[in-house]
Coordinates of C-alpha atoms and ligand atoms in Angstrom, one line a residue:
M617 CA -109.4 -33.4 136.1
N618 CA -111.0 -36.8 135.8
M619 CA -108.6 -39.4 137.0
N620 CA -110.5 -42.3 135.5
K621 CA -108.2 -43.3 132.7
Q622 CA -110.7 -45.8 131.3
H623 CA -111.7 -43.6 128.6
E624 CA -108.2 -42.4 127.5
I625 CA -107.5 -43.2 123.9
H626 CA -103.7 -43.4 122.7
C627 CA -102.1 -44.2 119.5
H628 CA -98.6 -44.2 118.5
Y629 CA -97.5 -41.6 115.9
F630 CA -94.4 -42.4 113.6
S631 CA -92.5 -40.1 111.4
Q632 CA -90.7 -41.2 108.3
E633 CA -87.5 -40.8 110.2
D634 CA -89.0 -43.1 113.1
L635 CA -89.7 -45.8 110.4
L636 CA -86.1 -45.5 108.9
G637 CA -84.5 -45.7 112.3
G638 CA -86.7 -48.5 113.4
G639 CA -85.2 -50.6 110.7
C640 CA -88.7 -50.5 108.2
L641 CA -86.7 -50.0 104.9
D642 CA -86.3 -53.4 104.5
M643 CA -87.4 -54.9 101.4
K644 CA -87.3 -58.4 102.8
L645 CA -90.0 -57.3 105.3
A646 CA -92.0 -55.4 102.6
M647 CA -92.0 -58.4 100.3
E648 CA -92.9 -61.0 102.8
A649 CA -95.8 -58.6 104.0
A650 CA -96.9 -58.0 100.3
K651 CA -97.0 -61.6 99.9
N652 CA -99.0 -62.6 103.0
A653 CA -101.6 -59.7 102.3
M654 CA -101.9 -61.1 98.9
L655 CA -102.4 -64.6 100.1
D656 CA -104.8 -63.3 103.0
H657 CA -106.7 -61.7 100.4
R658 CA -107.3 -64.6 98.3
G659 CA -108.2 -66.6 101.6
G660 CA -111.0 -64.2 102.1
E661 CA -109.6 -62.5 105.0
V662 CA -109.3 -58.9 103.7
L663 CA -112.1 -56.5 103.4
F664 CA -111.2 -54.2 100.5
P665 CA -113.7 -51.2 99.6
E666 CA -113.5 -49.2 96.4
K667 CA -110.9 -46.2 97.0
I668 CA -112.4 -42.8 97.1
V669 CA -110.8 -40.5 94.6
Q670 CA -111.1 -36.5 94.6
I671 CA -109.5 -35.0 91.6
F672 CA -108.8 -31.4 91.8
N673 CA -107.7 -30.6 88.6
D674 CA -108.4 -32.7 85.4
E675 CA -105.6 -31.6 83.2
T676 CA -102.9 -32.2 85.8
Q677 CA -104.7 -35.0 87.8
E678 CA -103.9 -33.4 91.2
R679 CA -105.8 -35.5 93.5
I680 CA -106.1 -37.0 96.9
N681 CA -107.3 -40.7 97.2
C682 CA -108.6 -42.5 100.4
L683 CA -107.7 -46.4 100.2
P684 CA -108.8 -48.6 103.1
A685 CA -108.4 -52.2 103.9
T686 CA -109.0 -54.6 106.8
F687 CA -107.3 -57.6 107.6
L688 CA -110.1 -59.8 109.4
N689 CA -107.1 -62.2 110.7
R690 CA -105.1 -59.6 112.2
K691 CA -108.0 -57.6 113.5
V692 CA -106.8 -54.5 112.2
C693 CA -108.2 -51.8 109.8
G694 CA -106.1 -49.3 107.7
V695 CA -106.5 -46.4 105.5
K696 CA -103.7 -45.0 103.2
W697 CA -104.5 -41.3 102.5
V698 CA -102.5 -40.4 99.4
S699 CA -102.0 -37.1 97.5
V700 CA -100.7 -37.2 93.9
F701 CA -99.6 -33.9 92.7
P702 CA -97.9 -34.4 89.3
P703 CA -96.9 -30.8 88.9
N704 CA -95.0 -30.6 92.3
P705 CA -91.7 -31.8 90.9
V706 CA -91.8 -29.7 87.7
V707 CA -93.2 -26.5 89.3
H708 CA -92.1 -26.3 92.6
G709 CA -89.2 -28.9 92.9
I710 CA -90.9 -31.2 95.6
Q711 CA -92.1 -34.7 95.7
N712 CA -95.1 -35.6 93.8
L713 CA -96.6 -38.4 96.1
S714 CA -97.2 -37.8 99.9
A715 CA -99.0 -40.0 102.2
V716 CA -100.4 -40.8 105.7
V717 CA -101.5 -44.2 107.0
I718 CA -103.8 -44.8 110.1
L719 CA -104.2 -48.2 111.7
S720 CA -107.2 -49.1 114.1
E721 CA -107.7 -52.2 116.0
I722 CA -111.2 -53.4 115.3
E723 CA -111.9 -55.2 118.7
H724 CA -112.9 -51.6 120.1
G725 CA -112.5 -49.7 117.1
F726 CA -109.7 -47.4 118.4
P727 CA -106.6 -45.9 116.6
I728 CA -103.3 -47.8 117.1
A729 CA -101.1 -45.8 114.8
I730 CA -100.8 -42.6 112.7
M731 CA -97.7 -43.0 110.3
E732 CA -95.9 -41.4 107.6
G733 CA -97.2 -43.4 104.4
T734 CA -94.8 -42.2 101.6
L735 CA -92.4 -44.9 102.6
C736 CA -94.7 -47.5 102.9
S737 CA -96.6 -46.6 99.8
N738 CA -93.2 -46.5 97.5
M739 CA -91.9 -49.6 99.4
R740 CA -95.1 -51.4 98.2
V741 CA -94.3 -50.5 94.4
G742 CA -90.8 -51.9 94.9
A743 CA -91.8 -54.8 97.1
M744 CA -94.4 -55.9 94.3
G745 CA -91.9 -55.7 91.6
G746 CA -89.3 -57.7 93.9
L747 CA -91.7 -60.4 94.7
A748 CA -92.4 -60.8 90.9
A749 CA -88.9 -60.6 89.9
R750 CA -88.1 -63.6 92.6
H751 CA -90.4 -65.6 90.4
L752 CA -90.1 -64.2 87.0
A753 CA -86.3 -63.0 86.4
R754 CA -83.6 -65.1 85.9
Q755 CA -82.0 -65.6 89.1
D756 CA -78.4 -65.3 87.3
S757 CA -79.1 -61.8 86.2
E758 CA -76.5 -59.5 86.5
A759 CA -77.6 -56.3 84.4
I760 CA -80.5 -54.0 85.5
G761 CA -81.4 -51.0 83.2
F762 CA -83.5 -48.2 84.3
I763 CA -85.9 -45.8 82.3
G764 CA -86.8 -43.1 84.8
S765 CA -84.7 -42.4 87.9
G766 CA -87.2 -40.9 90.4
E767 CA -88.4 -42.2 93.6
Q768 CA -90.0 -45.2 92.3
A769 CA -86.9 -46.2 90.3
K770 CA -84.6 -45.7 93.5
M771 CA -87.1 -48.1 95.5
H772 CA -87.2 -50.4 92.8
L773 CA -83.3 -50.8 92.5
I774 CA -83.3 -51.7 96.3
A775 CA -86.2 -54.1 95.9
M776 CA -84.7 -55.9 92.5
K777 CA -81.3 -56.3 94.3
T778 CA -83.0 -57.8 97.4
A779 CA -85.0 -60.1 95.2
V780 CA -82.2 -61.0 92.8
P781 CA -78.9 -60.6 94.6
S782 CA -76.8 -61.8 91.7
L783 CA -77.3 -58.2 90.1
K784 CA -73.8 -56.3 89.7
R785 CA -74.6 -53.5 87.2
C786 CA -77.1 -51.1 86.9
C787 CA -77.5 -48.4 84.2
V788 CA -80.0 -45.5 84.5
G789 CA -81.5 -43.1 81.8
A790 CA -83.7 -40.3 82.7
K791 CA -84.7 -36.9 81.0
T792 CA -81.8 -35.2 82.2
E793 CA -78.1 -36.1 82.9
E794 CA -78.4 -34.1 86.4
E795 CA -81.2 -36.7 87.5
E796 CA -79.2 -39.7 86.3
A797 CA -75.9 -38.4 88.4
Q798 CA -78.4 -37.7 91.5
F799 CA -79.7 -41.5 91.0
V800 CA -76.2 -42.9 90.6
Q801 CA -74.8 -41.0 93.6
E802 CA -77.5 -41.8 96.2
M803 CA -77.9 -45.4 95.0
S804 CA -74.0 -46.0 95.0
A805 CA -74.0 -44.8 98.6
I806 CA -76.7 -47.5 99.7
L807 CA -75.5 -50.2 97.1
P808 CA -71.6 -49.9 97.1
E809 CA -71.0 -53.3 95.8
M810 CA -72.9 -52.6 92.7
E811 CA -71.6 -50.7 89.5
I812 CA -74.1 -47.9 88.9
A813 CA -73.9 -45.5 86.1
G814 CA -75.9 -43.1 84.0
A815 CA -76.5 -43.4 80.4
G816 CA -76.1 -39.7 79.2
T817 CA -80.2 -39.6 78.5
D818 CA -79.4 -42.4 76.0
L819 CA -82.3 -44.7 76.9
Q820 CA -81.5 -47.5 74.7
R821 CA -78.1 -47.6 76.2
A822 CA -79.7 -47.6 79.6
V823 CA -81.2 -51.1 78.9
D824 CA -78.8 -52.4 76.6
G825 CA -77.9 -56.0 77.6
A826 CA -80.1 -55.8 80.7
D827 CA -81.5 -58.8 82.5
V828 CA -84.0 -57.0 84.2
I829 CA -85.5 -53.7 82.8
V830 CA -87.4 -51.3 85.0
T831 CA -89.6 -48.2 83.3
A832 CA -90.6 -45.8 86.2
T833 CA -91.1 -42.4 84.3
S834 CA -93.7 -39.5 84.6
A835 CA -93.8 -39.6 80.6
Q836 CA -96.7 -40.7 78.5
A837 CA -94.7 -42.0 75.4
P838 CA -93.5 -45.4 74.1
L839 CA -90.0 -44.9 75.4
L840 CA -89.0 -48.7 75.7
K841 CA -88.6 -50.4 72.1
A842 CA -89.1 -54.0 72.0
D843 CA -85.9 -54.3 69.7
W844 CA -83.9 -53.1 73.0
V845 CA -85.3 -56.0 75.0
K846 CA -83.0 -59.3 75.0
P847 CA -84.2 -62.7 75.4
G848 CA -84.5 -64.0 78.6
A849 CA -85.1 -60.4 80.2
F850 CA -87.8 -59.5 83.1
Y851 CA -89.6 -56.2 82.7
S852 CA -91.2 -54.5 85.6
H853 CA -93.5 -51.6 84.3
V854 CA -94.2 -49.1 86.9
G855 CA -95.6 -45.9 85.3
G856 CA -98.2 -45.1 82.7
W857 CA -97.6 -45.4 79.1
E858 CA -93.9 -46.1 78.7
D859 CA -93.3 -48.8 76.3
E860 CA -94.4 -49.4 72.7
Y861 CA -97.0 -52.4 72.3
A862 CA -94.4 -54.5 70.5
V863 CA -92.7 -55.0 74.1
A864 CA -95.6 -56.8 75.4
K865 CA -96.2 -58.8 72.2
A866 CA -92.6 -60.0 72.5
C867 CA -93.2 -61.5 76.0
S868 CA -93.9 -65.0 76.5
K869 CA -95.8 -64.0 79.9
I870 CA -97.5 -61.0 81.1
V871 CA -98.2 -60.8 84.9
C872 CA -100.2 -58.2 86.8
D873 CA -100.8 -57.6 90.3
D874 CA -104.5 -57.7 89.2
W875 CA -105.3 -57.9 85.5
E876 CA -109.1 -56.8 86.3
T877 CA -107.7 -53.6 87.8
V878 CA -105.1 -53.1 85.3
K879 CA -107.2 -53.5 82.3
H880 CA -109.1 -50.5 83.1
R881 CA -106.5 -48.0 83.8
T882 CA -104.4 -45.9 81.5
Q883 CA -100.8 -47.6 81.1
T884 CA -99.5 -49.5 78.2
L885 CA -101.4 -52.9 78.7
S886 CA -104.7 -50.9 79.7
R887 CA -104.1 -49.1 76.3
M888 CA -103.4 -52.3 74.3
Y889 CA -106.6 -53.8 75.8
K890 CA -108.8 -50.9 74.8
D891 CA -107.3 -50.8 71.3
G892 CA -108.2 -54.6 71.0
E893 CA -104.2 -55.5 71.0
L894 CA -104.4 -57.6 74.2
T895 CA -107.2 -59.8 75.4
D896 CA -107.6 -61.8 78.6
S897 CA -106.2 -64.8 77.3
D898 CA -102.9 -63.1 76.6
V899 CA -102.5 -62.4 80.3
H900 CA -100.6 -65.4 82.3
G901 CA -102.0 -64.5 85.6
N902 CA -101.9 -62.4 88.6
L903 CA -98.9 -62.4 90.8
V904 CA -100.8 -64.2 93.7
D905 CA -101.4 -67.1 91.4
I906 CA -97.7 -67.6 91.0
V907 CA -96.8 -66.9 94.7
A908 CA -99.4 -69.4 95.8
G909 CA -97.8 -71.9 93.2
E910 CA -100.8 -72.2 91.2
K911 CA -99.4 -71.1 88.1
P912 CA -95.8 -71.3 87.0
G913 CA -93.2 -68.4 87.0
R914 CA -90.5 -68.5 84.7
E915 CA -90.0 -71.7 83.1
R916 CA -87.2 -71.2 80.4
D917 CA -84.0 -69.0 80.3
D918 CA -84.8 -67.2 77.1
E919 CA -88.4 -66.2 77.8
I920 CA -89.1 -62.4 78.1
I921 CA -91.6 -61.8 80.9
Y922 CA -93.6 -58.6 81.6
F923 CA -94.8 -57.4 85.0
N924 CA -97.2 -54.6 85.7
A925 CA -99.0 -53.4 89.0
V926 CA -101.1 -50.6 89.5
G927 CA -101.3 -50.9 93.2
L928 CA -103.6 -53.1 95.6
A929 CA -104.1 -50.8 98.4
F930 CA -104.4 -53.7 100.9
T931 CA -100.7 -54.7 100.4
D932 CA -100.0 -51.1 101.3
I933 CA -101.9 -51.6 104.6
G934 CA -100.2 -55.1 105.1
I935 CA -96.8 -53.5 104.8
A936 CA -97.7 -50.5 107.1
L937 CA -98.8 -53.1 109.6
A938 CA -95.5 -55.0 109.5
M939 CA -93.5 -51.4 109.8
Y940 CA -95.6 -50.6 112.8
D941 CA -94.8 -53.8 114.5
R942 CA -91.1 -53.5 113.5
A943 CA -90.9 -49.6 114.5
L944 CA -92.8 -50.4 117.9
E945 CA -90.4 -53.0 118.7
A946 CA -87.5 -50.8 118.1
G947 CA -89.0 -48.4 120.5
M948 CA -89.4 -45.8 118.0
G949 CA -92.3 -43.0 117.6
Q950 CA -94.3 -41.4 120.2
D951 CA -97.4 -41.8 122.1
L952 CA -100.1 -39.6 120.9
K953 CA -103.0 -39.0 123.2
I954 CA -106.3 -38.9 121.2
Q955 CA -108.4 -37.9 124.3
S956 CA -108.0 -38.2 128.1
T957 CA -111.6 -39.1 128.8
M958 CA -115.3 -38.8 127.1
I959 CA -116.2 -35.4 126.0
F960 CA -119.2 -34.6 128.8
E961 CA -116.7 -36.2 131.4
H962 CA -114.3 -33.2 131.1
E963 CA -114.8 -31.0 134.4
Q964 CA -113.4 -28.1 132.4
L965 CA -116.5 -28.5 129.9
R966 CA -118.6 -25.6 131.4
D967 CA -115.3 -23.2 130.3
W968 CA -114.8 -24.6 127.1
V969 CA -118.2 -24.8 125.7
R970 CA -119.5 -22.1 123.3
I971 CA -123.3 -21.5 123.4
Ligands
LIG674 N1 -97.5 -48.6 89.5 C1 -97.7 -48.1 90.7 O1 -98.4 -48.9 91.7 C2 -97.3 -46.8 90.9 C3 -97.3 -46.1 92.1 C4 -96.5 -44.9 92.4 C5 -96.2 -44.0 91.2 N2 -96.4 -44.9 90.2 C6 -95.9 -44.2 88.8 O2 -94.5 -44.4 88.8 C7 -94.0 -43.2 87.8 C8 -92.8 -42.5 88.5 O3 -92.8 -42.1 89.7 P1 -91.7 -41.4 90.5 O4 -92.5 -40.9 91.9 O5 -90.7 -42.2 90.5 O6 -91.5 -40.0 89.6 P2 -90.6 -39.0 89.5 O7 -91.2 -37.6 89.3 O8 -89.7 -39.0 90.9 O9 -89.5 -39.6 88.5 C9 -90.0 -39.5 87.3 C10 -88.9 -40.0 86.1 O10 -89.3 -40.1 84.9 C11 -88.3 -39.4 84.0 N3 -88.9 -39.2 82.7 C12 -89.9 -38.2 82.6 N4 -90.2 -38.2 81.2 C13 -89.0 -38.8 80.5 C14 -88.7 -39.2 79.2 N5 -89.5 -38.8 78.2 N6 -87.6 -39.8 79.1 C15 -86.9 -40.4 79.9 N7 -87.3 -40.3 81.4 C16 -88.2 -39.5 81.6 C17 -87.7 -38.4 84.6 O11 -86.4 -38.2 84.3 C18 -87.7 -38.9 86.2 O12 -86.4 -39.7 86.4 C19 -95.4 -42.2 87.7 O13 -95.8 -42.5 86.5 C20 -96.0 -42.7 88.8 O14 -97.4 -42.3 88.6 C21 -96.7 -46.0 89.9

């Protein structure tokens, strides 16, 4: 056995439970990390190459995406390896999205962490919605309405309550009453101070009188109607096509995580753009413009504001890094030995090699 440890490589492994137990389900942490990631990106500190997409079924869009990003200022490079299998919940009763994140330092290029990534990925979606709400929702908002009661909706409720603490009531509409009941049960346990109820699959009822509206569905249909949106509402659009065009048209501001990315995708705003119903000048700006103080957020109590994020993977890596620091400090995770020494320094190599 080679006693020289110079070539040992170790990293840390964090399961989802390690991250949760280490206090990482903290939306303030995620929102701060997402904000800093956006400002770092604007400041030229982030390398953000194109994602790699591998689609295994064109019809169902089952896919695995590889999304890298590097924070030069923090000397960390990361990648999110995320699977999206839309038939999973329907056909197998298991989750659609699953992810792992790998972080490496860029002084020697060695890995520092391998971590469960679904938590970070879902928290990023919520954190971006929460950051937007902090700047774009009325800060006296009391009622929040959801269309869709799945994983993203649940995380969004935590984010919205964190960003707008005045929220008191939540109503949720989904495809089935069972899903609504599950949302109510799970979220009431986490947010006992809120009054949370199901809408009995009546989507209009779900958003009736809501100051904050969230659509987070797997539907591809115009579920949310403009008539249901009250003056002064903030709307966070999470899924694909889930609102009629008239909703965006009724808004005085449309804000995206990145309009140039949004306009080439397939959700409502992208469809409107492709149909000539929305132009660049209709979009107020990107969230970072508002976070950086370069463009105004909400200016009047009665304006309806639309937010749509499709995901900037460098924010996922920024959040993963914050979670890594938090969980490590809490003593969570396990040391994972990647190698004891270099390949040809192993004394047993002659026994192991196959020639
Ligand atoms: N914007 C982003 O960055 C981002 C990131 C991840 C996921 N997403 C998208 O968010 C959406 C929700 O994801 P999820 O993981 O929460 O999904 P999920 O499968 O857990 O939940 C989907 C929800 O949609 C509801 N729904 C479907 N059809 C409906 C209908 N006709 N009427 C009412 N409700 C209906 C279901 O009842 C369910 O509550 C998906 O479209 C997903 O692709 C967006």
